[in-house]
Amino acid sequence: MNWLRRLSSLRPKFFAWQIEVTSRCGLRCPSCFHRERGTMRRDLSWELLKGLEPYLGRVDNVILQGWGEPLLYPRLCEALEFVGSRGSRTGFVSSGYCLDESLARDVIRAGASFISFSLGGAHEETHRLLRPGSSPEWVLNGITYLRGVAAEGNLSRPELEITYMLQRQNIQELPEVVDLAADAGADTVVAINPTYIGNMEQEAQRCFVCSGMPEEDHKALLREADQRARANGVRLRLPALRGEEVLVCEEDPLRCLFIDADGEVAPCVNMLPPKERYSHLFCGTEVEGRRRGFGNLAGNDLLRIWGSSEYRAFRRVLNQRRLVGVKELPQGEEFPDPPHPCRDCHKMLGL
């Protein structure tokens, strides 16, 4: 076990892990892999999650979600309690599927620190168009249940967010979403851009631009949403509408990682979609992609995977970009291109 002692002595400290407890989802959102046939539908084994116990004290935040609906995972509340009791802030992102008052009580008692609900529109018809098979009432009722259960039991409640993916079909409703969040008692609205764009139909719906200037109407809607958030006391995070290459994307693979439902480890969720091979569009150009991980927890150790030569080489490129960018390396130092898996990802454009 000399290798384990050497790796442990490095004592890496992580900002966040994203752990996919299930890749199953009952929805077929047009912006997601699950609209396609052949997607993987699996649950994380409890043994793999338990195997992370020695390192949970080294990560600040754990998001129990990947490409699936966490509320479908039968041991979600156990997972929340298990991770949270080891010192990490823990929570998940959900459509609100099957979250009734009873389950909300279990989630609160399990000690969830944060819960983010995915909303497709401020109006029923818009939401159902972008989140087929669901309802905005799932989100609004879920927030009400969680707040009520916490207040009733004098328990600490999780931070409550609404995540809103901006598309041409719904960007005009963003200011109303801020109002809905305030009325429901959510703390934060997080507006995001789509990262995976699977076909030309979805390409036509994106609001961001890779070059040139975003539409003035879209910029005005973001300003209006910001004004309403300030007036309502709701925190609002807005994405860039114009792409510009960043040194290290917001997924921050230098301090974060993703573990899928099979136990595969990668720098981020976008490198392990629920399909082995797939095509997508990057700034309008079709690109062929495939899943890319650096090791599996089945029969392996997380720190050994993190410290492998291949994984270190991936991070070294990003770290060199960061150091050159902040002028901690000589100005003559070469500014490297992003790692190959990142070169056709919208996240590297700060989107």
Short mmCIF file of C-alpha atoms in Angstrom, two decimals:
data_model
loop_
_atom_site.label_atom_id
_atom_site.label_comp_id
_atom_site.label_asym_id
_atom_site.label_seq_id
_atom_site.Cartn_x
_atom_site.Cartn_y
_atom_site.Cartn_z
CA MET A 1 0.00 0.00 0.00
CA ASN A 2 2.97 2.33 -0.47
CA TRP A 3 1.23 3.99 -3.42
CA LEU A 4 -1.77 4.81 -1.20
CA ARG A 5 0.41 6.36 1.49
CA ARG A 6 2.23 8.45 -1.12
CA LEU A 7 -1.03 9.65 -2.66
CA SER A 8 -2.56 10.35 0.75
CA SER A 9 0.42 12.46 1.70
CA LEU A 10 -0.45 14.81 -1.18
CA ARG A 11 -3.82 15.40 0.50
CA PRO A 12 -5.68 16.97 -2.44
CA LYS A 13 -8.53 19.22 -1.38
CA PHE A 14 -11.52 19.28 -3.70
CA PHE A 15 -14.09 22.01 -4.13
CA ALA A 16 -16.82 19.74 -5.51
CA TRP A 17 -17.62 16.21 -6.59
CA GLN A 18 -20.60 15.45 -8.78
CA ILE A 19 -21.75 11.89 -8.15
CA GLU A 20 -24.36 10.42 -10.46
CA VAL A 21 -26.54 8.28 -8.20
CA THR A 22 -28.67 7.28 -11.18
CA SER A 23 -28.63 7.83 -14.93
CA ARG A 24 -32.35 6.96 -15.14
CA CYS A 25 -34.86 9.66 -15.99
CA GLY A 26 -38.55 9.52 -16.84
CA LEU A 27 -38.50 12.69 -18.97
CA ARG A 28 -37.50 13.16 -22.61
CA CYS A 29 -36.34 16.77 -22.67
CA PRO A 30 -35.33 17.85 -26.18
CA SER A 31 -32.06 19.31 -24.88
CA CYS A 32 -30.92 16.05 -23.22
CA PHE A 33 -29.43 12.71 -24.23
CA HIS A 34 -32.47 10.93 -22.81
CA ARG A 35 -34.56 12.01 -25.79
CA GLU A 36 -32.49 9.46 -27.80
CA ARG A 37 -32.59 5.69 -27.82
CA GLY A 38 -29.73 3.68 -26.37
CA THR A 39 -28.93 5.84 -23.35
CA MET A 40 -27.53 4.13 -20.26
CA ARG A 41 -29.96 3.70 -17.34
CA ARG A 42 -28.18 2.57 -14.21
CA ASP A 43 -28.01 3.19 -10.47
CA LEU A 44 -24.82 3.74 -8.47
CA SER A 45 -24.06 0.78 -6.23
CA TRP A 46 -24.03 1.51 -2.51
CA GLU A 47 -20.66 -0.23 -2.22
CA LEU A 48 -19.05 2.24 -4.63
CA LEU A 49 -20.48 5.19 -2.70
CA LYS A 50 -19.31 3.72 0.62
CA GLY A 51 -15.85 3.27 -0.86
CA LEU A 52 -15.50 7.05 -1.06
CA GLU A 53 -15.85 7.44 2.70
CA PRO A 54 -12.11 7.93 3.45
CA TYR A 55 -12.01 10.99 1.18
CA LEU A 56 -15.31 12.74 1.88
CA GLY A 57 -13.57 14.98 4.41
CA ARG A 58 -11.51 16.42 1.57
CA VAL A 59 -14.38 17.76 -0.54
CA ASP A 60 -16.43 20.83 0.29
CA ASN A 61 -19.51 20.12 -1.86
CA VAL A 62 -21.08 16.94 -3.24
CA ILE A 63 -23.83 17.09 -5.87
CA LEU A 64 -25.71 13.78 -6.07
CA GLN A 65 -26.80 14.13 -9.68
CA GLY A 66 -25.60 13.47 -13.20
CA TRP A 67 -27.66 12.72 -16.29
CA GLY A 68 -30.61 11.21 -14.40
CA GLU A 69 -33.30 12.14 -11.89
CA PRO A 70 -31.91 11.71 -8.35
CA LEU A 71 -35.38 11.24 -6.83
CA LEU A 72 -35.57 7.91 -8.70
CA TYR A 73 -32.60 6.61 -6.69
CA PRO A 74 -34.09 4.43 -3.94
CA ARG A 75 -31.36 5.30 -1.41
CA LEU A 76 -31.12 9.03 -2.08
CA CYS A 77 -31.90 10.09 1.49
CA GLU A 78 -29.41 7.57 2.86
CA ALA A 79 -26.83 8.97 0.44
CA LEU A 80 -27.54 12.54 1.54
CA GLU A 81 -27.13 11.59 5.20
CA PHE A 82 -24.04 9.46 4.54
CA VAL A 83 -22.20 12.19 2.63
CA GLY A 84 -23.37 15.08 4.80
CA SER A 85 -22.37 13.39 8.04
CA ARG A 86 -18.78 13.22 6.78
CA GLY A 87 -18.54 17.02 6.57
CA SER A 88 -19.47 17.88 2.98
CA ARG A 89 -22.31 20.14 1.88
CA THR A 90 -24.55 17.89 -0.16
CA GLY A 91 -27.60 18.23 -2.36
CA PHE A 92 -28.98 17.48 -5.81
CA VAL A 93 -30.64 18.86 -8.94
CA SER A 94 -34.14 17.61 -9.77
CA SER A 95 -37.22 18.11 -11.91
CA GLY A 96 -39.25 17.71 -8.71
CA TYR A 97 -40.52 14.32 -9.89
CA CYS A 98 -42.53 12.52 -7.14
CA LEU A 99 -41.47 15.03 -4.46
CA ASP A 100 -44.45 15.03 -2.15
CA GLU A 101 -44.63 16.23 1.45
CA SER A 102 -43.55 12.87 2.86
CA LEU A 103 -40.44 12.65 0.68
CA ALA A 104 -39.67 16.32 1.37
CA ARG A 105 -39.67 15.49 5.08
CA ASP A 106 -37.22 12.63 4.51
CA VAL A 107 -34.94 14.88 2.44
CA ILE A 108 -34.95 17.56 5.15
CA ARG A 109 -34.21 15.02 7.88
CA ALA A 110 -31.38 13.59 5.78
CA GLY A 111 -29.68 16.98 6.02
CA ALA A 112 -29.63 18.18 2.40
CA SER A 113 -27.70 21.45 2.17
CA PHE A 114 -28.99 22.57 -1.22
CA ILE A 115 -31.57 21.51 -3.81
CA SER A 116 -31.86 22.94 -7.30
CA PHE A 117 -35.03 22.48 -9.34
CA SER A 118 -34.97 22.52 -13.13
CA LEU A 119 -37.69 24.72 -14.62
CA GLY A 120 -38.45 24.99 -18.35
CA GLY A 121 -40.69 28.05 -18.38
CA ALA A 122 -42.77 30.38 -16.28
CA HIS A 123 -45.90 29.18 -18.09
CA GLU A 124 -47.28 25.65 -18.16
CA GLU A 125 -47.20 25.34 -21.96
CA THR A 126 -43.58 26.50 -22.23
CA HIS A 127 -42.42 24.24 -19.44
CA ARG A 128 -44.18 21.21 -20.91
CA LEU A 129 -42.67 21.96 -24.33
CA LEU A 130 -39.13 21.89 -22.93
CA ARG A 131 -39.71 19.38 -20.11
CA PRO A 132 -42.23 16.94 -21.65
CA GLY A 133 -44.05 14.84 -19.11
CA SER A 134 -43.47 17.23 -16.21
CA SER A 135 -45.15 20.27 -14.74
CA PRO A 136 -43.89 23.53 -13.22
CA GLU A 137 -46.11 22.64 -10.26
CA TRP A 138 -43.61 19.91 -9.40
CA VAL A 139 -41.01 22.63 -8.82
CA LEU A 140 -43.24 25.15 -7.06
CA ASN A 141 -44.92 22.53 -4.84
CA GLY A 142 -41.56 20.98 -4.06
CA ILE A 143 -40.21 24.29 -2.79
CA THR A 144 -43.37 24.81 -0.73
CA TYR A 145 -43.14 21.32 0.80
CA LEU A 146 -39.47 21.72 1.73
CA ARG A 147 -39.96 25.13 3.31
CA GLY A 148 -43.07 23.99 5.17
CA VAL A 149 -41.56 20.79 6.55
CA ALA A 150 -38.45 22.63 7.73
CA ALA A 151 -40.47 25.35 9.45
CA GLU A 152 -42.89 22.86 10.99
CA GLY A 153 -40.10 20.81 12.54
CA ASN A 154 -37.86 23.79 13.35
CA LEU A 155 -35.25 22.15 11.13
CA SER A 156 -32.53 23.68 9.00
CA ARG A 157 -33.77 23.92 5.43
CA PRO A 158 -31.61 23.53 2.34
CA GLU A 159 -30.73 26.42 0.08
CA LEU A 160 -33.35 26.32 -2.69
CA GLU A 161 -32.50 27.15 -6.29
CA ILE A 162 -34.28 27.21 -9.62
CA THR A 163 -32.13 26.32 -12.62
CA TYR A 164 -33.34 27.74 -15.92
CA MET A 165 -31.79 26.74 -19.25
CA LEU A 166 -32.03 29.64 -21.66
CA GLN A 167 -33.41 28.92 -25.12
CA ARG A 168 -35.23 31.04 -27.67
CA GLN A 169 -38.47 29.33 -26.67
CA ASN A 170 -38.25 30.50 -23.05
CA ILE A 171 -35.80 33.38 -22.61
CA GLN A 172 -38.64 35.90 -22.73
CA GLU A 173 -40.06 34.30 -19.56
CA LEU A 174 -36.88 34.68 -17.50
CA PRO A 175 -38.06 37.84 -15.68
CA GLU A 176 -41.30 36.03 -14.76
CA VAL A 177 -39.28 33.06 -13.49
CA VAL A 178 -37.53 35.43 -11.07
CA ASP A 179 -40.94 36.57 -9.84
CA LEU A 180 -42.10 32.95 -9.47
CA ALA A 181 -38.98 32.12 -7.49
CA ALA A 182 -39.57 35.02 -5.12
CA ASP A 183 -43.23 34.08 -4.62
CA ALA A 184 -42.37 30.42 -3.99
CA GLY A 185 -39.57 31.25 -1.55
CA ALA A 186 -36.57 30.12 -3.60
CA ASP A 187 -33.27 31.74 -2.68
CA THR A 188 -31.57 31.75 -6.08
CA VAL A 189 -32.27 31.55 -9.80
CA VAL A 190 -29.44 30.17 -11.92
CA ALA A 191 -29.83 30.81 -15.65
CA ILE A 192 -27.61 28.58 -17.80
CA ASN A 193 -26.80 27.92 -21.44
CA PRO A 194 -27.16 24.45 -22.97
CA THR A 195 -23.80 22.67 -23.19
CA TYR A 196 -24.87 19.62 -25.19
CA ILE A 197 -26.58 20.51 -28.48
CA GLY A 198 -27.58 17.32 -30.25
CA ASN A 199 -29.18 18.46 -33.50
CA MET A 200 -29.88 21.43 -35.75
CA GLU A 201 -33.27 22.01 -34.13
CA GLN A 202 -31.59 22.57 -30.79
CA GLU A 203 -28.83 24.59 -32.44
CA ALA A 204 -31.47 27.00 -33.74
CA GLN A 205 -32.81 27.44 -30.19
CA ARG A 206 -29.59 28.57 -28.50
CA CYS A 207 -29.44 32.20 -27.40
CA PHE A 208 -25.66 32.50 -27.03
CA VAL A 209 -23.32 33.30 -29.90
CA CYS A 210 -19.81 31.98 -30.45
CA SER A 211 -18.78 35.10 -32.38
CA GLY A 212 -20.35 38.44 -33.09
CA MET A 213 -22.79 40.05 -30.71
CA PRO A 214 -25.82 38.53 -28.93
CA GLU A 215 -29.25 39.87 -29.77
CA GLU A 216 -30.19 43.11 -28.06
CA ASP A 217 -33.58 41.72 -27.04
CA HIS A 218 -31.85 38.87 -25.18
CA LYS A 219 -29.49 41.26 -23.37
CA ALA A 220 -32.46 43.41 -22.39
CA LEU A 221 -34.30 40.41 -20.94
CA LEU A 222 -31.28 39.55 -18.79
CA ARG A 223 -31.13 43.14 -17.53
CA GLU A 224 -34.83 43.08 -16.69
CA ALA A 225 -34.45 39.78 -14.85
CA ASP A 226 -31.56 41.26 -12.86
CA GLN A 227 -33.66 44.28 -11.89
CA ARG A 228 -36.52 42.07 -10.72
CA ALA A 229 -34.14 39.88 -8.74
CA ARG A 230 -32.77 42.91 -6.92
CA ALA A 231 -36.27 44.19 -6.22
CA ASN A 232 -37.43 40.79 -4.94
CA GLY A 233 -34.34 39.94 -2.90
CA VAL A 234 -33.58 36.87 -5.02
CA ARG A 235 -30.03 36.00 -5.99
CA LEU A 236 -29.62 35.66 -9.75
CA ARG A 237 -26.75 34.15 -11.69
CA LEU A 238 -26.70 34.93 -15.41
CA PRO A 239 -24.61 33.25 -18.12
CA ALA A 240 -22.56 34.91 -20.83
CA LEU A 241 -24.37 35.32 -24.13
CA ARG A 242 -21.17 35.71 -26.13
CA GLY A 243 -18.46 33.08 -26.21
CA GLU A 244 -14.87 33.92 -25.33
CA GLU A 245 -12.23 31.31 -24.57
CA VAL A 246 -11.48 30.95 -20.87
CA LEU A 247 -8.34 29.62 -19.19
CA VAL A 248 -10.21 27.00 -17.16
CA CYS A 249 -13.95 26.40 -17.52
CA GLU A 250 -16.38 26.85 -14.64
CA GLU A 251 -16.46 23.06 -14.12
CA ASP A 252 -12.92 23.61 -12.76
CA PRO A 253 -11.34 20.17 -13.31
CA LEU A 254 -8.38 21.28 -11.18
CA ARG A 255 -10.55 21.12 -8.05
CA CYS A 256 -13.60 19.12 -9.11
CA LEU A 257 -14.50 15.74 -10.59
CA PHE A 258 -17.43 13.65 -11.75
CA ILE A 259 -18.28 10.03 -10.92
CA ASP A 260 -20.92 8.33 -13.05
CA ALA A 261 -23.41 5.64 -12.00
CA ASP A 262 -20.97 2.91 -13.10
CA GLY A 263 -18.14 4.35 -10.99
CA GLU A 264 -16.20 5.87 -13.88
CA VAL A 265 -14.25 9.02 -12.92
CA ALA A 266 -13.82 12.03 -15.21
CA PRO A 267 -13.08 15.74 -14.87
CA CYS A 268 -16.71 16.72 -15.50
CA VAL A 269 -20.19 15.43 -16.30
CA ASN A 270 -19.89 16.42 -19.96
CA MET A 271 -17.11 13.89 -20.53
CA LEU A 272 -19.29 10.96 -19.41
CA PRO A 273 -22.70 11.28 -21.09
CA PRO A 274 -25.05 8.27 -20.95
CA LYS A 275 -24.05 7.15 -24.46
CA GLU A 276 -20.76 5.59 -25.54
CA ARG A 277 -20.64 7.43 -28.87
CA TYR A 278 -22.64 10.45 -29.95
CA SER A 279 -22.62 13.44 -32.26
CA HIS A 280 -23.18 17.04 -31.20
CA LEU A 281 -22.82 20.57 -32.47
CA PHE A 282 -20.08 22.92 -31.33
CA CYS A 283 -20.68 26.48 -32.49
CA GLY A 284 -22.69 25.12 -35.39
CA THR A 285 -20.18 22.46 -36.48
CA GLU A 286 -21.02 18.78 -36.09
CA VAL A 287 -18.53 16.91 -33.93
CA GLU A 288 -18.27 13.21 -33.11
CA GLY A 289 -17.81 12.47 -29.43
CA ARG A 290 -17.32 9.52 -27.13
CA ARG A 291 -17.29 8.94 -23.39
CA ARG A 292 -13.93 9.67 -21.79
CA GLY A 293 -13.00 8.71 -18.23
CA PHE A 294 -9.72 8.13 -16.40
CA GLY A 295 -10.52 5.04 -14.34
CA ASN A 296 -13.25 3.17 -12.52
CA LEU A 297 -13.83 2.90 -8.79
CA ALA A 298 -14.68 -0.79 -9.16
CA GLY A 299 -11.47 -2.39 -7.96
CA ASN A 300 -9.63 0.92 -7.88
CA ASP A 301 -9.05 3.82 -5.50
CA LEU A 302 -10.16 7.39 -6.15
CA LEU A 303 -6.80 8.94 -5.29
CA ARG A 304 -5.00 6.42 -7.44
CA ILE A 305 -7.19 7.43 -10.38
CA TRP A 306 -6.73 11.14 -9.59
CA GLY A 307 -2.98 10.66 -9.41
CA SER A 308 -2.63 8.56 -12.57
CA SER A 309 -0.21 9.85 -15.20
CA GLU A 310 -2.96 10.36 -17.78
CA TYR A 311 -5.23 12.30 -15.42
CA ARG A 312 -2.30 14.41 -14.18
CA ALA A 313 -1.34 15.21 -17.79
CA PHE A 314 -4.89 16.42 -18.45
CA ARG A 315 -4.81 18.72 -15.42
CA ARG A 316 -1.27 19.89 -16.16
CA VAL A 317 -2.43 21.50 -19.41
CA LEU A 318 -5.20 23.41 -17.63
CA ASN A 319 -2.92 24.43 -14.80
CA GLN A 320 -0.33 25.75 -17.24
CA ARG A 321 -3.05 27.79 -18.98
CA ARG A 322 -4.09 29.18 -15.61
CA LEU A 323 -0.55 30.08 -14.57
CA VAL A 324 0.34 31.76 -17.88
CA GLY A 325 -2.93 33.64 -17.79
CA VAL A 326 -2.33 35.05 -14.31
CA LYS A 327 1.33 35.74 -15.18
CA GLU A 328 2.77 33.31 -12.68
CA LEU A 329 4.87 31.81 -15.49
CA PRO A 330 7.31 33.73 -17.73
CA GLN A 331 5.61 35.66 -20.50
CA GLY A 332 7.56 33.68 -23.07
CA GLU A 333 5.99 30.46 -21.81
CA GLU A 334 3.84 28.72 -24.38
CA PHE A 335 0.10 29.11 -23.86
CA PRO A 336 -1.21 25.58 -24.50
CA ASP A 337 -4.45 24.68 -26.21
CA PRO A 338 -7.12 23.12 -23.99
CA PRO A 339 -7.00 19.34 -23.55
CA HIS A 340 -8.49 17.50 -26.53
CA PRO A 341 -11.80 16.53 -24.84
CA CYS A 342 -12.40 20.20 -24.00
CA ARG A 343 -11.75 21.75 -27.40
CA ASP A 344 -15.26 21.21 -28.72
CA CYS A 345 -17.12 22.09 -25.51
CA HIS A 346 -19.03 25.34 -25.11
CA LYS A 347 -17.86 25.54 -21.49
CA MET A 348 -14.35 26.42 -22.73
CA LEU A 349 -15.91 29.50 -24.29
CA GLY A 350 -17.26 30.56 -20.91
CA LEU A 351 -20.82 29.71 -21.96
#
